mmCIF file of N, CA, C and O in Angstrom:
data_model
loop_
_atom_site.group_PDB
_atom_site.id
_atom_site.type_symbol
_atom_site.label_atom_id
_atom_site.label_comp_id
_atom_site.label_asym_id
_atom_site.label_seq_id
_atom_site.Cartn_x
_atom_site.Cartn_y
_atom_site.Cartn_z
ATOM 1 N N MET A 1 27.858 47.222 -2.834
ATOM 2 C CA MET A 1 27.699 46.491 -1.625
ATOM 3 C C MET A 1 27.884 44.977 -1.884
ATOM 4 O O MET A 1 27.204 44.465 -2.783
ATOM 5 N N PRO A 2 28.721 44.312 -1.168
ATOM 6 C CA PRO A 2 28.951 42.869 -1.403
ATOM 7 C C PRO A 2 27.822 42.012 -0.908
ATOM 8 O O PRO A 2 27.053 42.438 -0.030
ATOM 9 N N LYS A 3 27.757 40.769 -1.390
ATOM 10 C CA LYS A 3 26.769 39.815 -0.924
ATOM 11 C C LYS A 3 27.070 39.412 0.488
ATOM 12 O O LYS A 3 28.226 39.343 0.891
ATOM 13 N N ARG A 4 26.003 39.111 1.218
ATOM 14 C CA ARG A 4 26.242 38.683 2.589
ATOM 15 C C ARG A 4 26.642 37.196 2.597
ATOM 16 O O ARG A 4 26.295 36.436 1.700
ATOM 17 N N ASN A 5 27.307 36.784 3.656
ATOM 18 C CA ASN A 5 27.761 35.394 3.779
ATOM 19 C C ASN A 5 26.615 34.437 4.105
ATOM 20 O O ASN A 5 25.625 34.853 4.708
ATOM 21 N N TYR A 6 26.839 33.164 3.762
ATOM 22 C CA TYR A 6 25.845 32.144 4.065
ATOM 23 C C TYR A 6 25.928 31.877 5.542
ATOM 24 O O TYR A 6 26.964 31.437 6.046
ATOM 25 N N PRO A 7 24.820 32.072 6.327
ATOM 26 C CA PRO A 7 24.910 32.008 7.791
ATOM 27 C C PRO A 7 24.927 30.569 8.345
ATOM 28 O O PRO A 7 25.134 30.381 9.542
ATOM 29 N N PHE A 8 24.630 29.557 7.554
ATOM 30 C CA PHE A 8 24.487 28.209 8.058
ATOM 31 C C PHE A 8 25.764 27.394 7.774
ATOM 32 O O PHE A 8 26.518 27.672 6.859
ATOM 33 N N ALA A 9 25.939 26.362 8.588
ATOM 34 C CA ALA A 9 27.125 25.509 8.367
ATOM 35 C C ALA A 9 26.926 24.681 7.077
ATOM 36 O O ALA A 9 25.851 24.524 6.565
ATOM 37 N N ASP A 10 28.006 24.126 6.598
ATOM 38 C CA ASP A 10 27.964 23.302 5.393
ATOM 39 C C ASP A 10 27.180 22.018 5.580
ATOM 40 O O ASP A 10 26.707 21.430 4.635
ATOM 41 N N ALA A 11 27.052 21.551 6.824
ATOM 42 C CA ALA A 11 26.389 20.272 7.077
ATOM 43 C C ALA A 11 24.886 20.403 7.195
ATOM 44 O O ALA A 11 24.198 19.416 7.358
ATOM 45 N N SER A 12 24.298 21.594 7.106
ATOM 46 C CA SER A 12 22.894 21.756 7.274
ATOM 47 C C SER A 12 22.184 21.230 6.011
ATOM 48 O O SER A 12 22.654 21.427 4.893
ATOM 49 N N PRO A 13 21.016 20.575 6.191
ATOM 50 C CA PRO A 13 20.303 20.051 5.011
ATOM 51 C C PRO A 13 19.696 21.161 4.154
ATOM 52 O O PRO A 13 19.403 22.242 4.709
ATOM 53 N N LEU A 14 19.515 20.872 2.905
ATOM 54 C CA LEU A 14 18.871 21.857 2.005
ATOM 55 C C LEU A 14 17.392 21.942 2.368
ATOM 56 O O LEU A 14 16.743 20.960 2.690
ATOM 57 N N GLN A 15 16.893 23.137 2.322
ATOM 58 C CA GLN A 15 15.464 23.341 2.568
ATOM 59 C C GLN A 15 14.792 23.724 1.266
ATOM 60 O O GLN A 15 15.132 24.740 0.649
ATOM 61 N N LEU A 16 13.909 22.847 0.781
ATOM 62 C CA LEU A 16 13.251 23.046 -0.475
ATOM 63 C C LEU A 16 11.789 23.373 -0.261
ATOM 64 O O LEU A 16 11.156 22.839 0.640
ATOM 65 N N LYS A 17 11.278 24.211 -1.094
ATOM 66 C CA LYS A 17 9.842 24.481 -1.036
ATOM 67 C C LYS A 17 9.101 23.389 -1.776
ATOM 68 O O LYS A 17 9.465 23.013 -2.882
ATOM 69 N N VAL A 18 8.109 22.820 -1.139
ATOM 70 C CA VAL A 18 7.336 21.759 -1.731
ATOM 71 C C VAL A 18 5.845 22.161 -1.723
ATOM 72 O O VAL A 18 5.311 22.489 -0.678
ATOM 73 N N HIS A 19 5.270 22.173 -2.917
ATOM 74 C CA HIS A 19 3.845 22.466 -2.982
ATOM 75 C C HIS A 19 3.108 21.170 -3.273
ATOM 76 O O HIS A 19 3.380 20.499 -4.245
ATOM 77 N N VAL A 20 2.182 20.860 -2.400
ATOM 78 C CA VAL A 20 1.337 19.639 -2.593
ATOM 79 C C VAL A 20 -0.034 20.126 -2.921
ATOM 80 O O VAL A 20 -0.755 20.702 -2.117
ATOM 81 N N GLY A 21 -0.397 19.895 -4.154
ATOM 82 C CA GLY A 21 -1.723 20.301 -4.673
ATOM 83 C C GLY A 21 -2.663 19.157 -4.848
ATOM 84 O O GLY A 21 -2.320 18.001 -4.530
ATOM 85 N N PRO A 22 -3.809 19.422 -5.422
ATOM 86 C CA PRO A 22 -4.788 18.366 -5.650
ATOM 87 C C PRO A 22 -4.321 17.243 -6.590
ATOM 88 O O PRO A 22 -4.636 16.102 -6.409
ATOM 89 N N ARG A 23 -3.440 17.627 -7.526
ATOM 90 C CA ARG A 23 -2.938 16.643 -8.449
ATOM 91 C C ARG A 23 -2.052 15.627 -7.741
ATOM 92 O O ARG A 23 -2.135 14.421 -7.973
ATOM 93 N N GLU A 24 -1.175 16.080 -6.887
ATOM 94 C CA GLU A 24 -0.282 15.199 -6.144
ATOM 95 C C GLU A 24 -1.058 14.334 -5.165
ATOM 96 O O GLU A 24 -0.824 13.173 -4.956
ATOM 97 N N LEU A 25 -2.058 14.923 -4.460
ATOM 98 C CA LEU A 25 -2.865 14.166 -3.520
ATOM 99 C C LEU A 25 -3.710 13.111 -4.228
ATOM 100 O O LEU A 25 -3.904 12.014 -3.677
ATOM 101 N N SER A 26 -4.211 13.393 -5.416
ATOM 102 C CA SER A 26 -5.058 12.401 -6.112
ATOM 103 C C SER A 26 -4.247 11.243 -6.634
ATOM 104 O O SER A 26 -4.852 10.246 -7.057
ATOM 105 N N ARG A 27 -2.942 11.309 -6.628
ATOM 106 C CA ARG A 27 -2.091 10.182 -7.061
ATOM 107 C C ARG A 27 -1.379 9.476 -5.909
ATOM 108 O O ARG A 27 -0.638 8.593 -6.130
ATOM 109 N N GLY A 28 -1.678 9.892 -4.677
ATOM 110 C CA GLY A 28 -0.972 9.383 -3.511
ATOM 111 C C GLY A 28 -1.567 8.088 -2.941
ATOM 112 O O GLY A 28 -2.317 7.392 -3.599
ATOM 113 N N VAL A 29 -1.259 7.831 -1.699
ATOM 114 C CA VAL A 29 -1.647 6.588 -1.045
ATOM 115 C C VAL A 29 -3.153 6.522 -0.892
ATOM 116 O O VAL A 29 -3.786 5.490 -1.088
ATOM 117 N N PHE A 30 -3.798 7.607 -0.519
ATOM 118 C CA PHE A 30 -5.203 7.633 -0.295
ATOM 119 C C PHE A 30 -5.917 8.250 -1.474
ATOM 120 O O PHE A 30 -6.858 9.022 -1.345
ATOM 121 N N ALA A 31 -5.516 7.916 -2.677
ATOM 122 C CA ALA A 31 -6.030 8.542 -3.895
ATOM 123 C C ALA A 31 -7.532 8.293 -4.035
ATOM 124 O O ALA A 31 -8.327 9.184 -4.337
ATOM 125 N N GLU A 32 -7.964 7.056 -3.796
ATOM 126 C CA GLU A 32 -9.383 6.725 -4.003
ATOM 127 C C GLU A 32 -10.285 7.474 -3.013
ATOM 128 O O GLU A 32 -11.260 8.042 -3.371
ATOM 129 N N ARG A 33 -9.868 7.472 -1.719
ATOM 130 C CA ARG A 33 -10.664 8.183 -0.733
ATOM 131 C C ARG A 33 -10.647 9.670 -0.979
ATOM 132 O O ARG A 33 -11.680 10.343 -0.904
ATOM 133 N N TYR A 34 -9.523 10.238 -1.339
ATOM 134 C CA TYR A 34 -9.407 11.642 -1.646
ATOM 135 C C TYR A 34 -10.294 12.051 -2.830
ATOM 136 O O TYR A 34 -10.982 13.067 -2.818
ATOM 137 N N SER A 35 -10.333 11.197 -3.840
ATOM 138 C CA SER A 35 -11.139 11.494 -5.059
ATOM 139 C C SER A 35 -12.614 11.502 -4.695
ATOM 140 O O SER A 35 -13.365 12.330 -5.176
ATOM 141 N N ARG A 36 -13.048 10.537 -3.841
ATOM 142 C CA ARG A 36 -14.458 10.521 -3.429
ATOM 143 C C ARG A 36 -14.830 11.756 -2.655
ATOM 144 O O ARG A 36 -15.888 12.316 -2.791
ATOM 145 N N GLU A 37 -13.960 12.196 -1.682
ATOM 146 C CA GLU A 37 -14.253 13.304 -0.838
ATOM 147 C C GLU A 37 -14.227 14.623 -1.577
ATOM 148 O O GLU A 37 -15.143 15.462 -1.463
ATOM 149 N N VAL A 38 -13.208 14.833 -2.400
ATOM 150 C CA VAL A 38 -13.048 16.151 -3.064
ATOM 151 C C VAL A 38 -13.857 16.284 -4.330
ATOM 152 O O VAL A 38 -14.565 17.255 -4.545
ATOM 153 N N PHE A 39 -13.805 15.275 -5.165
ATOM 154 C CA PHE A 39 -14.492 15.386 -6.488
ATOM 155 C C PHE A 39 -15.879 14.830 -6.503
ATOM 156 O O PHE A 39 -16.556 14.870 -7.489
ATOM 157 N N GLY A 40 -16.349 14.265 -5.390
ATOM 158 C CA GLY A 40 -17.720 13.789 -5.276
ATOM 159 C C GLY A 40 -18.013 12.556 -6.078
ATOM 160 O O GLY A 40 -19.124 12.381 -6.560
ATOM 161 N N LEU A 41 -17.034 11.773 -6.337
ATOM 162 C CA LEU A 41 -17.276 10.534 -7.077
ATOM 163 C C LEU A 41 -18.075 9.551 -6.219
ATOM 164 O O LEU A 41 -17.884 9.466 -5.042
ATOM 165 N N PRO A 42 -18.988 8.802 -6.851
ATOM 166 C CA PRO A 42 -19.807 7.893 -6.047
ATOM 167 C C PRO A 42 -18.946 6.748 -5.483
ATOM 168 O O PRO A 42 -18.036 6.304 -6.123
ATOM 169 N N GLY A 43 -19.320 6.305 -4.327
ATOM 170 C CA GLY A 43 -18.579 5.226 -3.654
ATOM 171 C C GLY A 43 -19.004 3.862 -4.132
ATOM 172 O O GLY A 43 -18.451 2.855 -3.647
ATOM 173 N N THR A 44 -19.928 3.736 -5.052
ATOM 174 C CA THR A 44 -20.391 2.440 -5.524
ATOM 175 C C THR A 44 -19.724 1.993 -6.782
ATOM 176 O O THR A 44 -20.208 1.076 -7.438
ATOM 177 N N ALA A 45 -18.665 2.602 -7.162
ATOM 178 C CA ALA A 45 -17.900 2.163 -8.362
ATOM 179 C C ALA A 45 -17.327 0.772 -8.121
ATOM 180 O O ALA A 45 -16.971 0.425 -6.971
ATOM 181 N N PRO A 46 -17.286 -0.052 -9.109
ATOM 182 C CA PRO A 46 -16.711 -1.397 -8.951
ATOM 183 C C PRO A 46 -15.274 -1.351 -8.493
ATOM 184 O O PRO A 46 -14.482 -0.593 -9.011
ATOM 185 N N ILE A 47 -14.957 -2.181 -7.502
ATOM 186 C CA ILE A 47 -13.615 -2.240 -7.004
ATOM 187 C C ILE A 47 -12.853 -3.383 -7.659
ATOM 188 O O ILE A 47 -13.430 -4.452 -7.831
ATOM 189 N N ALA A 48 -11.642 -3.103 -8.056
ATOM 190 C CA ALA A 48 -10.847 -4.157 -8.716
ATOM 191 C C ALA A 48 -9.979 -4.882 -7.718
ATOM 192 O O ALA A 48 -9.512 -4.337 -6.730
ATOM 193 N N CYS A 49 -9.737 -6.143 -7.998
ATOM 194 C CA CYS A 49 -8.838 -6.970 -7.147
ATOM 195 C C CYS A 49 -7.374 -6.412 -7.277
ATOM 196 O O CYS A 49 -6.958 -6.040 -8.388
ATOM 197 N N SER A 50 -6.710 -6.333 -6.164
ATOM 198 C CA SER A 50 -5.363 -5.795 -6.185
ATOM 199 C C SER A 50 -4.375 -6.708 -6.836
ATOM 200 O O SER A 50 -3.291 -6.249 -7.218
ATOM 201 N N SER A 51 -4.688 -8.010 -6.947
ATOM 202 C CA SER A 51 -3.753 -8.924 -7.544
ATOM 203 C C SER A 51 -3.928 -9.121 -9.046
ATOM 204 O O SER A 51 -2.974 -9.118 -9.798
ATOM 205 N N CYS A 52 -5.188 -9.254 -9.461
ATOM 206 C CA CYS A 52 -5.413 -9.595 -10.890
ATOM 207 C C CYS A 52 -6.251 -8.595 -11.600
ATOM 208 O O CYS A 52 -6.510 -8.738 -12.753
ATOM 209 N N VAL A 53 -6.733 -7.560 -10.981
ATOM 210 C CA VAL A 53 -7.493 -6.443 -11.528
ATOM 211 C C VAL A 53 -8.883 -6.930 -12.046
ATOM 212 O O VAL A 53 -9.483 -6.274 -12.862
ATOM 213 N N ARG A 54 -9.353 -8.079 -11.583
ATOM 214 C CA ARG A 54 -10.758 -8.459 -11.880
ATOM 215 C C ARG A 54 -11.675 -7.688 -10.957
ATOM 216 O O ARG A 54 -11.272 -7.182 -9.925
ATOM 217 N N SER A 55 -12.931 -7.701 -11.245
ATOM 218 C CA SER A 55 -13.887 -7.045 -10.406
ATOM 219 C C SER A 55 -14.104 -7.895 -9.130
ATOM 220 O O SER A 55 -14.222 -9.098 -9.204
ATOM 221 N N VAL A 56 -14.106 -7.197 -8.001
ATOM 222 C CA VAL A 56 -14.267 -7.915 -6.727
ATOM 223 C C VAL A 56 -15.710 -8.281 -6.526
ATOM 224 O O VAL A 56 -16.589 -7.467 -6.625
ATOM 225 N N ASP A 57 -15.972 -9.538 -6.239
ATOM 226 C CA ASP A 57 -17.338 -10.019 -6.107
ATOM 227 C C ASP A 57 -17.815 -10.026 -4.680
ATOM 228 O O ASP A 57 -19.014 -10.158 -4.404
ATOM 229 N N GLY A 58 -16.934 -9.862 -3.687
ATOM 230 C CA GLY A 58 -17.350 -9.876 -2.294
ATOM 231 C C GLY A 58 -16.616 -8.785 -1.488
ATOM 232 O O GLY A 58 -16.127 -7.818 -2.077
ATOM 233 N N LYS A 59 -16.571 -9.006 -0.220
ATOM 234 C CA LYS A 59 -15.899 -8.033 0.653
ATOM 235 C C LYS A 59 -14.584 -8.618 1.196
ATOM 236 O O LYS A 59 -14.138 -8.199 2.262
ATOM 237 N N ALA A 60 -13.957 -9.526 0.519
ATOM 238 C CA ALA A 60 -12.735 -10.149 0.990
ATOM 239 C C ALA A 60 -11.559 -9.150 0.854
ATOM 240 O O ALA A 60 -11.377 -8.566 -0.188
ATOM 241 N N VAL A 61 -10.817 -8.964 1.965
ATOM 242 C CA VAL A 61 -9.634 -8.154 1.951
ATOM 243 C C VAL A 61 -8.485 -8.892 2.620
ATOM 244 O O VAL A 61 -8.721 -9.759 3.440
ATOM 245 N N CYS A 62 -7.314 -8.554 2.223
ATOM 246 C CA CYS A 62 -6.112 -9.163 2.800
ATOM 247 C C CYS A 62 -5.982 -8.680 4.265
ATOM 248 O O CYS A 62 -6.147 -7.524 4.562
ATOM 249 N N SER A 63 -5.677 -9.621 5.143
ATOM 250 C CA SER A 63 -5.566 -9.267 6.531
ATOM 251 C C SER A 63 -4.262 -8.529 6.838
ATOM 252 O O SER A 63 -4.143 -7.909 7.891
ATOM 253 N N GLN A 64 -3.310 -8.564 5.908
ATOM 254 C CA GLN A 64 -2.003 -7.901 6.144
ATOM 255 C C GLN A 64 -1.983 -6.485 5.591
ATOM 256 O O GLN A 64 -1.566 -5.564 6.243
ATOM 257 N N CYS A 65 -2.487 -6.309 4.352
ATOM 258 C CA CYS A 65 -2.357 -4.997 3.691
ATOM 259 C C CYS A 65 -3.707 -4.319 3.388
ATOM 260 O O CYS A 65 -3.730 -3.220 2.826
ATOM 261 N N ASP A 66 -4.806 -4.971 3.703
ATOM 262 C CA ASP A 66 -6.167 -4.477 3.551
ATOM 263 C C ASP A 66 -6.504 -4.180 2.068
ATOM 264 O O ASP A 66 -7.315 -3.299 1.777
ATOM 265 N N ARG A 67 -5.922 -4.893 1.119
ATOM 266 C CA ARG A 67 -6.273 -4.721 -0.281
ATOM 267 C C ARG A 67 -7.448 -5.654 -0.638
ATOM 268 O O ARG A 67 -7.590 -6.715 -0.052
ATOM 269 N N ALA A 68 -8.292 -5.182 -1.541
ATOM 270 C CA ALA A 68 -9.455 -5.979 -1.957
ATOM 271 C C ALA A 68 -9.031 -7.172 -2.795
ATOM 272 O O ALA A 68 -8.054 -7.066 -3.570
ATOM 273 N N LEU A 69 -9.722 -8.309 -2.600
ATOM 274 C CA LEU A 69 -9.361 -9.518 -3.307
ATOM 275 C C LEU A 69 -10.583 -10.147 -3.954
ATOM 276 O O LEU A 69 -11.679 -10.117 -3.353
ATOM 277 N N CYS A 70 -10.412 -10.750 -5.106
ATOM 278 C CA CYS A 70 -11.505 -11.503 -5.733
ATOM 279 C C CYS A 70 -11.446 -12.946 -5.214
ATOM 280 O O CYS A 70 -10.509 -13.322 -4.500
ATOM 281 N N GLY A 71 -12.413 -13.729 -5.581
ATOM 282 C CA GLY A 71 -12.515 -15.125 -5.123
ATOM 283 C C GLY A 71 -11.350 -16.010 -5.550
ATOM 284 O O GLY A 71 -11.003 -17.016 -4.849
ATOM 285 N N GLN A 72 -10.688 -15.718 -6.647
ATOM 286 C CA GLN A 72 -9.604 -16.544 -7.143
ATOM 287 C C GLN A 72 -8.250 -16.175 -6.576
ATOM 288 O O GLN A 72 -7.296 -16.917 -6.710
ATOM 289 N N CYS A 73 -8.129 -15.023 -5.986
ATOM 290 C CA CYS A 73 -6.858 -14.563 -5.440
ATOM 291 C C CYS A 73 -6.762 -14.603 -3.931
ATOM 292 O O CYS A 73 -5.849 -14.047 -3.345
ATOM 293 N N ILE A 74 -7.712 -15.256 -3.282
ATOM 294 C CA ILE A 74 -7.698 -15.385 -1.811
ATOM 295 C C ILE A 74 -6.855 -16.572 -1.440
ATOM 296 O O ILE A 74 -7.074 -17.690 -1.912
ATOM 297 N N TYR A 75 -5.899 -16.357 -0.541
ATOM 298 C CA TYR A 75 -5.120 -17.456 0.058
ATOM 299 C C TYR A 75 -5.436 -17.451 1.542
ATOM 300 O O TYR A 75 -5.416 -16.422 2.153
ATOM 301 N N THR A 76 -5.686 -18.624 2.057
ATOM 302 C CA THR A 76 -6.004 -18.762 3.499
ATOM 303 C C THR A 76 -4.772 -19.304 4.214
ATOM 304 O O THR A 76 -4.215 -20.335 3.823
ATOM 305 N N CYS A 77 -4.374 -18.613 5.258
ATOM 306 C CA CYS A 77 -3.191 -19.048 6.019
ATOM 307 C C CYS A 77 -3.569 -20.356 6.767
ATOM 308 O O CYS A 77 -4.584 -20.442 7.428
ATOM 309 N N TRP A 78 -2.705 -21.364 6.638
ATOM 310 C CA TRP A 78 -3.000 -22.612 7.308
ATOM 311 C C TRP A 78 -2.639 -22.569 8.813
ATOM 312 O O TRP A 78 -3.043 -23.404 9.562
ATOM 313 N N GLY A 79 -1.939 -21.498 9.210
ATOM 314 C CA GLY A 79 -1.594 -21.367 10.632
ATOM 315 C C GLY A 79 -2.693 -20.726 11.453
ATOM 316 O O GLY A 79 -3.085 -21.248 12.511
ATOM 317 N N CYS A 80 -3.244 -19.619 10.974
ATOM 318 C CA CYS A 80 -4.261 -18.884 11.755
ATOM 319 C C CYS A 80 -5.576 -18.694 11.029
ATOM 320 O O CYS A 80 -6.522 -18.248 11.601
ATOM 321 N N GLY A 81 -5.644 -19.017 9.759
ATOM 322 C CA GLY A 81 -6.890 -18.912 9.007
ATOM 323 C C GLY A 81 -7.160 -17.533 8.401
ATOM 324 O O GLY A 81 -8.240 -17.276 7.899
ATOM 325 N N ALA A 82 -6.216 -16.639 8.539
ATOM 326 C CA ALA A 82 -6.394 -15.266 8.021
ATOM 327 C C ALA A 82 -6.307 -15.270 6.495
ATOM 328 O O ALA A 82 -5.648 -16.145 5.880
ATOM 329 N N LEU A 83 -6.998 -14.340 5.835
ATOM 330 C CA LEU A 83 -6.934 -14.179 4.379
ATOM 331 C C LEU A 83 -5.685 -13.392 4.016
ATOM 332 O O LEU A 83 -5.341 -12.438 4.716
ATOM 333 N N ALA A 84 -5.048 -13.800 2.940
ATOM 334 C CA ALA A 84 -3.836 -13.113 2.474
ATOM 335 C C ALA A 84 -3.897 -12.997 0.954
ATOM 336 O O ALA A 84 -4.444 -13.840 0.266
ATOM 337 N N CYS A 85 -3.292 -11.924 0.416
ATOM 338 C CA CYS A 85 -3.157 -11.769 -1.032
ATOM 339 C C CYS A 85 -1.881 -12.451 -1.470
ATOM 340 O O CYS A 85 -1.110 -12.953 -0.684
ATOM 341 N N MET A 86 -1.620 -12.477 -2.765
ATOM 342 C CA MET A 86 -0.420 -13.159 -3.274
ATOM 343 C C MET A 86 0.873 -12.423 -2.926
ATOM 344 O O MET A 86 1.889 -13.032 -2.921
ATOM 345 N N LEU A 87 0.761 -11.170 -2.574
ATOM 346 C CA LEU A 87 1.956 -10.402 -2.163
ATOM 347 C C LEU A 87 2.277 -10.681 -0.677
ATOM 348 O O LEU A 87 3.458 -10.681 -0.296
ATOM 349 N N CYS A 88 1.243 -10.881 0.162
ATOM 350 C CA CYS A 88 1.452 -11.046 1.605
ATOM 351 C C CYS A 88 1.469 -12.502 2.001
ATOM 352 O O CYS A 88 1.894 -12.820 3.108
ATOM 353 N N GLY A 89 0.976 -13.418 1.151
ATOM 354 C CA GLY A 89 0.977 -14.805 1.496
ATOM 355 C C GLY A 89 2.297 -15.455 1.067
ATOM 356 O O GLY A 89 2.780 -15.215 -0.013
ATOM 357 N N LEU A 90 2.858 -16.211 1.943
ATOM 358 C CA LEU A 90 4.133 -16.881 1.677
ATOM 359 C C LEU A 90 3.881 -18.378 1.466
ATOM 360 O O LEU A 90 3.270 -19.028 2.343
ATOM 361 N N ALA A 91 4.358 -18.951 0.389
ATOM 362 C CA ALA A 91 4.140 -20.369 0.127
ATOM 363 C C ALA A 91 5.175 -21.184 0.860
ATOM 364 O O ALA A 91 6.362 -20.868 0.828
ATOM 365 N N ASP A 92 4.763 -22.182 1.589
ATOM 366 C CA ASP A 92 5.643 -23.088 2.332
ATOM 367 C C ASP A 92 5.473 -24.458 1.698
ATOM 368 O O ASP A 92 4.390 -25.053 1.703
ATOM 369 N N TYR A 93 6.556 -24.958 1.119
ATOM 370 C CA TYR A 93 6.539 -26.271 0.488
ATOM 371 C C TYR A 93 7.157 -27.319 1.395
ATOM 372 O O TYR A 93 8.275 -27.129 1.874
ATOM 373 N N ASP A 94 6.406 -28.397 1.649
ATOM 374 C CA ASP A 94 6.966 -29.497 2.411
ATOM 375 C C ASP A 94 6.496 -30.783 1.814
ATOM 376 O O ASP A 94 5.971 -30.818 0.678
ATOM 377 N N ASP A 95 6.568 -31.889 2.539
ATOM 378 C CA ASP A 95 6.189 -33.208 1.985
ATOM 379 C C ASP A 95 4.706 -33.297 1.735
ATOM 380 O O ASP A 95 4.278 -34.115 0.874
ATOM 381 N N ASP A 96 3.877 -32.540 2.446
ATOM 382 C CA ASP A 96 2.412 -32.560 2.293
ATOM 383 C C ASP A 96 1.961 -31.719 1.134
ATOM 384 O O ASP A 96 0.769 -31.732 0.812
ATOM 385 N N GLY A 97 2.817 -30.931 0.522
ATOM 386 C CA GLY A 97 2.470 -30.077 -0.587
ATOM 387 C C GLY A 97 2.683 -28.634 -0.199
ATOM 388 O O GLY A 97 3.465 -28.258 0.643
ATOM 389 N N GLU A 98 1.952 -27.769 -0.920
ATOM 390 C CA GLU A 98 2.061 -26.330 -0.720
ATOM 391 C C GLU A 98 1.092 -25.850 0.342
ATOM 392 O O GLU A 98 -0.083 -26.172 0.314
ATOM 393 N N LYS A 99 1.570 -25.039 1.293
ATOM 394 C CA LYS A 99 0.739 -24.446 2.294
ATOM 395 C C LYS A 99 1.041 -22.955 2.302
ATOM 396 O O LYS A 99 2.200 -22.541 2.147
ATOM 397 N N THR A 100 0.026 -22.129 2.449
ATOM 398 C CA THR A 100 0.212 -20.669 2.451
ATOM 399 C C THR A 100 0.222 -20.174 3.889
ATOM 400 O O THR A 100 -0.551 -20.556 4.713
ATOM 401 N N LEU A 101 1.186 -19.330 4.159
ATOM 402 C CA LEU A 101 1.314 -18.683 5.462
ATOM 403 C C LEU A 101 1.181 -17.190 5.320
ATOM 404 O O LEU A 101 1.718 -16.610 4.393
ATOM 405 N N CYS A 102 0.525 -16.536 6.268
ATOM 406 C CA CYS A 102 0.524 -15.081 6.320
ATOM 407 C C CYS A 102 1.850 -14.643 6.878
ATOM 408 O O CYS A 102 2.613 -15.411 7.442
ATOM 409 N N THR A 103 2.136 -13.373 6.763
ATOM 410 C CA THR A 103 3.465 -12.906 7.190
ATOM 411 C C THR A 103 3.646 -13.020 8.706
ATOM 412 O O THR A 103 4.779 -13.227 9.174
ATOM 413 N N ASN A 104 2.553 -12.912 9.472
ATOM 414 C CA ASN A 104 2.652 -13.078 10.908
ATOM 415 C C ASN A 104 3.041 -14.513 11.293
ATOM 416 O O ASN A 104 3.899 -14.729 12.115
ATOM 417 N N CYS A 105 2.402 -15.493 10.700
ATOM 418 C CA CYS A 105 2.714 -16.917 10.965
ATOM 419 C C CYS A 105 4.074 -17.285 10.381
ATOM 420 O O CYS A 105 4.771 -18.136 10.989
ATOM 421 N N ALA A 106 4.446 -16.748 9.242
ATOM 422 C CA ALA A 106 5.753 -17.091 8.664
ATOM 423 C C ALA A 106 6.898 -16.616 9.508
ATOM 424 O O ALA A 106 7.954 -17.250 9.562
ATOM 425 N N MET A 107 6.682 -15.529 10.263
ATOM 426 C CA MET A 107 7.727 -15.060 11.132
ATOM 427 C C MET A 107 8.026 -16.067 12.245
ATOM 428 O O MET A 107 9.160 -16.244 12.668
ATOM 429 N N PHE A 108 7.024 -16.786 12.737
ATOM 430 C CA PHE A 108 7.198 -17.748 13.785
ATOM 431 C C PHE A 108 7.680 -19.104 13.286
ATOM 432 O O PHE A 108 8.249 -19.862 14.005
ATOM 433 N N GLU A 109 7.470 -19.383 12.003
ATOM 434 C CA GLU A 109 7.913 -20.638 11.380
ATOM 435 C C GLU A 109 9.397 -20.663 11.098
ATOM 436 O O GLU A 109 10.019 -21.683 11.007
ATOM 437 N N ALA A 110 9.996 -19.466 10.883
ATOM 438 C CA ALA A 110 11.392 -19.377 10.458
ATOM 439 C C ALA A 110 12.326 -19.775 11.570
ATOM 440 O O ALA A 110 12.185 -19.872 12.673
#
């Protein structure tokens, strides 16, 4: 008995089986939250700064990406006063010196 023909057109996308297990979830975007929920890790573990990996001393977070920041990595937007990390803060150099802009204010300055 011969093999049956492929019933789909050549332009159809490949369908792959994907298994997402605990290992993949624990390395994803919400890895920290998933680890606390599933594995019962305490929520009082020291949080590291997203820019320099120092221990975070306060509750400062970037207003753009919500990453934790230490006292030395906080940049304040001179346009709106929002806190920004070094990835989301854009440096604006002019005659007065360096000024940091958040991405929202930098969009209006351009």
